[in-house]
């Protein structure tokens, strides 16, 4: 609109102006007006550009501030969940660590069981190579001579000999396994292993004694006299024999000094166990005495044989029936021994129970060593 007014004004001057004005003055006025317009127009453009720049600067600062706020929000949203995620992630990590520890413990137990199994297989392999030598030694010592002659007359030689021979082989293997377990217990106690490892060794030792009572029960059915005679034990062990084995109360007297110190409650429990064992031993001993008395009376009821052969065979049958009770006495005595060991295991701690089994094994080993020394003593000393 300003430009249009400017041209209209100049056109009016050109049309209505004085005719005497020269063309030069007309041109001067025109150029002057144009310069003024250009200057005003340029100033207006500068003002507009300054306003535009100011508005642009203001918008840029606003954008920068908005960007900064957005960055802060992004940082807050980034850091906040990460902290929460770390806290939430720490809980599953603890579970994983516990599970890994449990897996390591289970793997260690599995390795111990595998090691014990491999050692048992190795011991069995070595023992199989010694079976023939053991049988030859038994025959040379004349262990079965009396039994074979009687059994052959009764037509039972195969049954009796196979049962006792099997028992001797199994018992020899049992002694070897006991020696190996004693070595492991001694090494474990010296190395101060954990209670878990020690408990596994103790439970293995207790199970080993259960195997002994099991094979003895089978042998008692084959030949109870052989089992009670102690021919399967060494000479020094037979010296302490009581109904086919050790006397529990006497064994407790040997083991208790090796277990010190015991608490007052443990001392009371051990004393009560020893007292009850003595009472049970007394009852079994009285039963054995009564059996011997009735058996003797049965065999001497008709000393001159005046009643004839029929009565004699009847007496033998009656005596055989009474001997069946002897197998029951052996079972009851072994049951008492087994219960005494189990009660001691409950009274003692894990390490005390390990020391108890170690002391029992050492005691048996020393009795066998004493027997070997006695057999191998010089002839001069034997004759004196």
mmCIF file with all atom_site columns, N, CA and C in Angstrom, residues 94-131:
data_model
loop_
_atom_site.group_PDB
_atom_site.id
_atom_site.type_symbol
_atom_site.label_atom_id
_atom_site.label_alt_id
_atom_site.label_comp_id
_atom_site.label_asym_id
_atom_site.label_entity_id
_atom_site.label_seq_id
_atom_site.pdbx_PDB_ins_code
_atom_site.Cartn_x
_atom_site.Cartn_y
_atom_site.Cartn_z
_atom_site.occupancy
_atom_site.B_iso_or_equiv
_atom_site.pdbx_formal_charge
_atom_site.auth_seq_id
_atom_site.auth_comp_id
_atom_site.auth_asym_id
_atom_site.auth_atom_id
_atom_site.pdbx_PDB_model_num
ATOM 1   N N  . UNK A 1 94  ? 21.125 -64.589  43.926 1.00 0.00 ? 94  UNK A N  1
ATOM 2   C CA . UNK A 1 94  ? 21.361 -65.307  45.174 1.00 0.00 ? 94  UNK A CA 1
ATOM 3   C C  . UNK A 1 94  ? 20.821 -66.722  45.110 1.00 0.00 ? 94  UNK A C  1
ATOM 4   N N  . UNK A 1 95  ? 19.663 -66.909  44.483 1.00 0.00 ? 95  UNK A N  1
ATOM 5   C CA . UNK A 1 95  ? 19.112 -68.258  44.334 1.00 0.00 ? 95  UNK A CA 1
ATOM 6   C C  . UNK A 1 95  ? 20.031 -69.120  43.479 1.00 0.00 ? 95  UNK A C  1
ATOM 7   N N  . UNK A 1 96  ? 20.576 -68.523  42.426 1.00 0.00 ? 96  UNK A N  1
ATOM 8   C CA . UNK A 1 96  ? 21.489 -69.284  41.560 1.00 0.00 ? 96  UNK A CA 1
ATOM 9   C C  . UNK A 1 96  ? 22.731 -69.702  42.319 1.00 0.00 ? 96  UNK A C  1
ATOM 10  N N  . UNK A 1 97  ? 23.269 -68.784  43.147 1.00 0.00 ? 97  UNK A N  1
ATOM 11  C CA . UNK A 1 97  ? 24.455 -69.126  43.931 1.00 0.00 ? 97  UNK A CA 1
ATOM 12  C C  . UNK A 1 97  ? 24.162 -70.239  44.920 1.00 0.00 ? 97  UNK A C  1
ATOM 13  N N  . UNK A 1 98  ? 22.995 -70.168  45.580 1.00 0.00 ? 98  UNK A N  1
ATOM 14  C CA . UNK A 1 98  ? 22.640 -71.255  46.495 1.00 0.00 ? 98  UNK A CA 1
ATOM 15  C C  . UNK A 1 98  ? 22.472 -72.574  45.769 1.00 0.00 ? 98  UNK A C  1
ATOM 16  N N  . UNK A 1 99  ? 21.859 -72.509  44.591 1.00 0.00 ? 99  UNK A N  1
ATOM 17  C CA . UNK A 1 99  ? 21.673 -73.744  43.824 1.00 0.00 ? 99  UNK A CA 1
ATOM 18  C C  . UNK A 1 99  ? 23.002 -74.309  43.356 1.00 0.00 ? 99  UNK A C  1
ATOM 19  N N  . UNK A 1 100 ? 23.913 -73.439  42.963 1.00 0.00 ? 100 UNK A N  1
ATOM 20  C CA . UNK A 1 100 ? 25.237 -73.915  42.565 1.00 0.00 ? 100 UNK A CA 1
ATOM 21  C C  . UNK A 1 100 ? 25.961 -74.557  43.735 1.00 0.00 ? 100 UNK A C  1
ATOM 22  N N  . UNK A 1 101 ? 25.840 -73.954  44.932 1.00 0.00 ? 101 UNK A N  1
ATOM 23  C CA . UNK A 1 101 ? 26.475 -74.548  46.112 1.00 0.00 ? 101 UNK A CA 1
ATOM 24  C C  . UNK A 1 101 ? 25.881 -75.910  46.429 1.00 0.00 ? 101 UNK A C  1
ATOM 25  N N  . UNK A 1 102 ? 24.555 -76.030  46.290 1.00 0.00 ? 102 UNK A N  1
ATOM 26  C CA . UNK A 1 102 ? 23.922 -77.333  46.525 1.00 0.00 ? 102 UNK A CA 1
ATOM 27  C C  . UNK A 1 102 ? 24.380 -78.359  45.494 1.00 0.00 ? 102 UNK A C  1
ATOM 28  N N  . UNK A 1 103 ? 24.508 -77.923  44.243 1.00 0.00 ? 103 UNK A N  1
ATOM 29  C CA . UNK A 1 103 ? 24.971 -78.851  43.202 1.00 0.00 ? 103 UNK A CA 1
ATOM 30  C C  . UNK A 1 103 ? 26.402 -79.303  43.448 1.00 0.00 ? 103 UNK A C  1
ATOM 31  N N  . UNK A 1 104 ? 27.249 -78.372  43.930 1.00 0.00 ? 104 UNK A N  1
ATOM 32  C CA . UNK A 1 104 ? 28.631 -78.757  44.221 1.00 0.00 ? 104 UNK A CA 1
ATOM 33  C C  . UNK A 1 104 ? 28.676 -79.762  45.368 1.00 0.00 ? 104 UNK A C  1
ATOM 34  N N  . UNK A 1 105 ? 27.835 -79.547  46.388 1.00 0.00 ? 105 UNK A N  1
ATOM 35  C CA . UNK A 1 105 ? 27.811 -80.481  47.520 1.00 0.00 ? 105 UNK A CA 1
ATOM 36  C C  . UNK A 1 105 ? 27.318 -81.857  47.085 1.00 0.00 ? 105 UNK A C  1
ATOM 37  N N  . UNK A 1 106 ? 26.271 -81.879  46.240 1.00 0.00 ? 106 UNK A N  1
ATOM 38  C CA . UNK A 1 106 ? 25.763 -83.165  45.748 1.00 0.00 ? 106 UNK A CA 1
ATOM 39  C C  . UNK A 1 106 ? 26.801 -83.877  44.883 1.00 0.00 ? 106 UNK A C  1
ATOM 40  N N  . UNK A 1 107 ? 27.529 -83.103  44.060 1.00 0.00 ? 107 UNK A N  1
ATOM 41  C CA . UNK A 1 107 ? 28.568 -83.717  43.234 1.00 0.00 ? 107 UNK A CA 1
ATOM 42  C C  . UNK A 1 107 ? 29.708 -84.272  44.073 1.00 0.00 ? 107 UNK A C  1
ATOM 43  N N  . UNK A 1 108 ? 30.034 -83.563  45.160 1.00 0.00 ? 108 UNK A N  1
ATOM 44  C CA . UNK A 1 108 ? 31.114 -84.056  46.023 1.00 0.00 ? 108 UNK A CA 1
ATOM 45  C C  . UNK A 1 108 ? 30.700 -85.358  46.705 1.00 0.00 ? 108 UNK A C  1
ATOM 46  N N  . UNK A 1 109 ? 29.446 -85.432  47.168 1.00 0.00 ? 109 UNK A N  1
ATOM 47  C CA . UNK A 1 109 ? 28.965 -86.670  47.771 1.00 0.00 ? 109 UNK A CA 1
ATOM 48  C C  . UNK A 1 109 ? 28.954 -87.811  46.765 1.00 0.00 ? 109 UNK A C  1
ATOM 49  N N  . UNK A 1 110 ? 28.562 -87.483  45.533 1.00 0.00 ? 110 UNK A N  1
ATOM 50  C CA . UNK A 1 110 ? 28.542 -88.517  44.496 1.00 0.00 ? 110 UNK A CA 1
ATOM 51  C C  . UNK A 1 110 ? 29.948 -89.032  44.218 1.00 0.00 ? 110 UNK A C  1
ATOM 52  N N  . UNK A 1 111 ? 30.932 -88.116  44.235 1.00 0.00 ? 111 UNK A N  1
ATOM 53  C CA . UNK A 1 111 ? 32.309 -88.565  44.014 1.00 0.00 ? 111 UNK A CA 1
ATOM 54  C C  . UNK A 1 111 ? 32.782 -89.463  45.145 1.00 0.00 ? 111 UNK A C  1
ATOM 55  N N  . UNK A 1 112 ? 32.400 -89.130  46.383 1.00 0.00 ? 112 UNK A N  1
ATOM 56  C CA . UNK A 1 112 ? 32.787 -89.983  47.513 1.00 0.00 ? 112 UNK A CA 1
ATOM 57  C C  . UNK A 1 112 ? 32.164 -91.368  47.405 1.00 0.00 ? 112 UNK A C  1
ATOM 58  N N  . UNK A 1 113 ? 30.869 -91.409  47.039 1.00 0.00 ? 113 UNK A N  1
ATOM 59  C CA . UNK A 1 113 ? 30.230 -92.713  46.883 1.00 0.00 ? 113 UNK A CA 1
ATOM 60  C C  . UNK A 1 113 ? 30.856 -93.510  45.752 1.00 0.00 ? 113 UNK A C  1
ATOM 61  N N  . UNK A 1 114 ? 31.181 -92.830  44.664 1.00 0.00 ? 114 UNK A N  1
ATOM 62  C CA . UNK A 1 114 ? 31.812 -93.522  43.544 1.00 0.00 ? 114 UNK A CA 1
ATOM 63  C C  . UNK A 1 114 ? 33.193 -94.039  43.941 1.00 0.00 ? 114 UNK A C  1
ATOM 64  N N  . UNK A 1 115 ? 33.933 -93.234  44.686 1.00 0.00 ? 115 UNK A N  1
ATOM 65  C CA . UNK A 1 115 ? 35.254 -93.669  45.132 1.00 0.00 ? 115 UNK A CA 1
ATOM 66  C C  . UNK A 1 115 ? 35.159 -94.890  46.028 1.00 0.00 ? 115 UNK A C  1
ATOM 67  N N  . UNK A 1 116 ? 34.184 -94.868  46.960 1.00 0.00 ? 116 UNK A N  1
ATOM 68  C CA . UNK A 1 116 ? 34.013 -96.027  47.843 1.00 0.00 ? 116 UNK A CA 1
ATOM 69  C C  . UNK A 1 116 ? 33.604 -97.266  47.053 1.00 0.00 ? 116 UNK A C  1
ATOM 70  N N  . UNK A 1 117 ? 32.756 -97.066  46.049 1.00 0.00 ? 117 UNK A N  1
ATOM 71  C CA . UNK A 1 117 ? 32.324 -98.211  45.236 1.00 0.00 ? 117 UNK A CA 1
ATOM 72  C C  . UNK A 1 117 ? 33.477 -98.785  44.430 1.00 0.00 ? 117 UNK A C  1
ATOM 73  N N  . UNK A 1 118 ? 34.301 -97.916  43.851 1.00 0.00 ? 118 UNK A N  1
ATOM 74  C CA . UNK A 1 118 ? 35.449 -98.396  43.076 1.00 0.00 ? 118 UNK A CA 1
ATOM 75  C C  . UNK A 1 118 ? 36.436 -99.130  43.981 1.00 0.00 ? 118 UNK A C  1
ATOM 76  N N  . UNK A 1 119 ? 36.671 -98.584  45.159 1.00 0.00 ? 119 UNK A N  1
ATOM 77  C CA . UNK A 1 119 ? 37.575 -99.258  46.094 1.00 0.00 ? 119 UNK A CA 1
ATOM 78  C C  . UNK A 1 119 ? 37.034 -100.603 46.536 1.00 0.00 ? 119 UNK A C  1
ATOM 79  N N  . UNK A 1 120 ? 35.719 -100.683 46.708 1.00 0.00 ? 120 UNK A N  1
ATOM 80  C CA . UNK A 1 120 ? 35.127 -101.962 47.084 1.00 0.00 ? 120 UNK A CA 1
ATOM 81  C C  . UNK A 1 120 ? 35.280 -102.979 45.959 1.00 0.00 ? 120 UNK A C  1
ATOM 82  N N  . UNK A 1 121 ? 35.088 -102.532 44.727 1.00 0.00 ? 121 UNK A N  1
ATOM 83  C CA . UNK A 1 121 ? 35.283 -103.442 43.590 1.00 0.00 ? 121 UNK A CA 1
ATOM 84  C C  . UNK A 1 121 ? 36.730 -103.911 43.503 1.00 0.00 ? 121 UNK A C  1
ATOM 85  N N  . UNK A 1 122 ? 37.656 -102.996 43.736 1.00 0.00 ? 122 UNK A N  1
ATOM 86  C CA . UNK A 1 122 ? 39.063 -103.375 43.687 1.00 0.00 ? 122 UNK A CA 1
ATOM 87  C C  . UNK A 1 122 ? 39.393 -104.376 44.791 1.00 0.00 ? 122 UNK A C  1
ATOM 88  N N  . UNK A 1 123 ? 38.838 -104.133 45.981 1.00 0.00 ? 123 UNK A N  1
ATOM 89  C CA . UNK A 1 123 ? 39.077 -105.068 47.077 1.00 0.00 ? 123 UNK A CA 1
ATOM 90  C C  . UNK A 1 123 ? 38.469 -106.430 46.773 1.00 0.00 ? 123 UNK A C  1
ATOM 91  N N  . UNK A 1 124 ? 37.295 -106.434 46.136 1.00 0.00 ? 124 UNK A N  1
ATOM 92  C CA . UNK A 1 124 ? 36.678 -107.715 45.778 1.00 0.00 ? 124 UNK A CA 1
ATOM 93  C C  . UNK A 1 124 ? 37.516 -108.466 44.753 1.00 0.00 ? 124 UNK A C  1
ATOM 94  N N  . UNK A 1 125 ? 38.087 -107.730 43.813 1.00 0.00 ? 125 UNK A N  1
ATOM 95  C CA . UNK A 1 125 ? 38.913 -108.382 42.799 1.00 0.00 ? 125 UNK A CA 1
ATOM 96  C C  . UNK A 1 125 ? 40.148 -109.027 43.426 1.00 0.00 ? 125 UNK A C  1
ATOM 97  N N  . UNK A 1 126 ? 40.766 -108.293 44.363 1.00 0.00 ? 126 UNK A N  1
ATOM 98  C CA . UNK A 1 126 ? 41.931 -108.856 45.040 1.00 0.00 ? 126 UNK A CA 1
ATOM 99  C C  . UNK A 1 126 ? 41.532 -110.053 45.892 1.00 0.00 ? 126 UNK A C  1
ATOM 100 N N  . UNK A 1 127 ? 40.363 -109.949 46.512 1.00 0.00 ? 127 UNK A N  1
ATOM 101 C CA . UNK A 1 127 ? 39.938 -111.043 47.384 1.00 0.00 ? 127 UNK A CA 1
ATOM 102 C C  . UNK A 1 127 ? 39.611 -112.300 46.603 1.00 0.00 ? 127 UNK A C  1
ATOM 103 N N  . UNK A 1 128 ? 39.062 -112.146 45.431 1.00 0.00 ? 128 UNK A N  1
ATOM 104 C CA . UNK A 1 128 ? 38.778 -113.322 44.611 1.00 0.00 ? 128 UNK A CA 1
ATOM 105 C C  . UNK A 1 128 ? 40.045 -114.098 44.273 1.00 0.00 ? 128 UNK A C  1
ATOM 106 N N  . UNK A 1 129 ? 41.137 -113.377 44.115 1.00 0.00 ? 129 UNK A N  1
ATOM 107 C CA . UNK A 1 129 ? 42.401 -114.067 43.838 1.00 0.00 ? 129 UNK A CA 1
ATOM 108 C C  . UNK A 1 129 ? 42.923 -114.811 45.062 1.00 0.00 ? 129 UNK A C  1
ATOM 109 N N  . UNK A 1 130 ? 42.453 -114.414 46.252 1.00 0.00 ? 130 UNK A N  1
ATOM 110 C CA . UNK A 1 130 ? 42.921 -115.052 47.482 1.00 0.00 ? 130 UNK A CA 1
ATOM 111 C C  . UNK A 1 130 ? 41.988 -116.141 48.000 1.00 0.00 ? 130 UNK A C  1
ATOM 112 N N  . UNK A 1 131 ? 40.841 -116.315 47.339 1.00 0.00 ? 131 UNK A N  1
ATOM 113 C CA . UNK A 1 131 ? 39.869 -117.290 47.834 1.00 0.00 ? 131 UNK A CA 1
ATOM 114 C C  . UNK A 1 131 ? 40.451 -118.697 47.835 1.00 0.00 ? 131 UNK A C  1
#
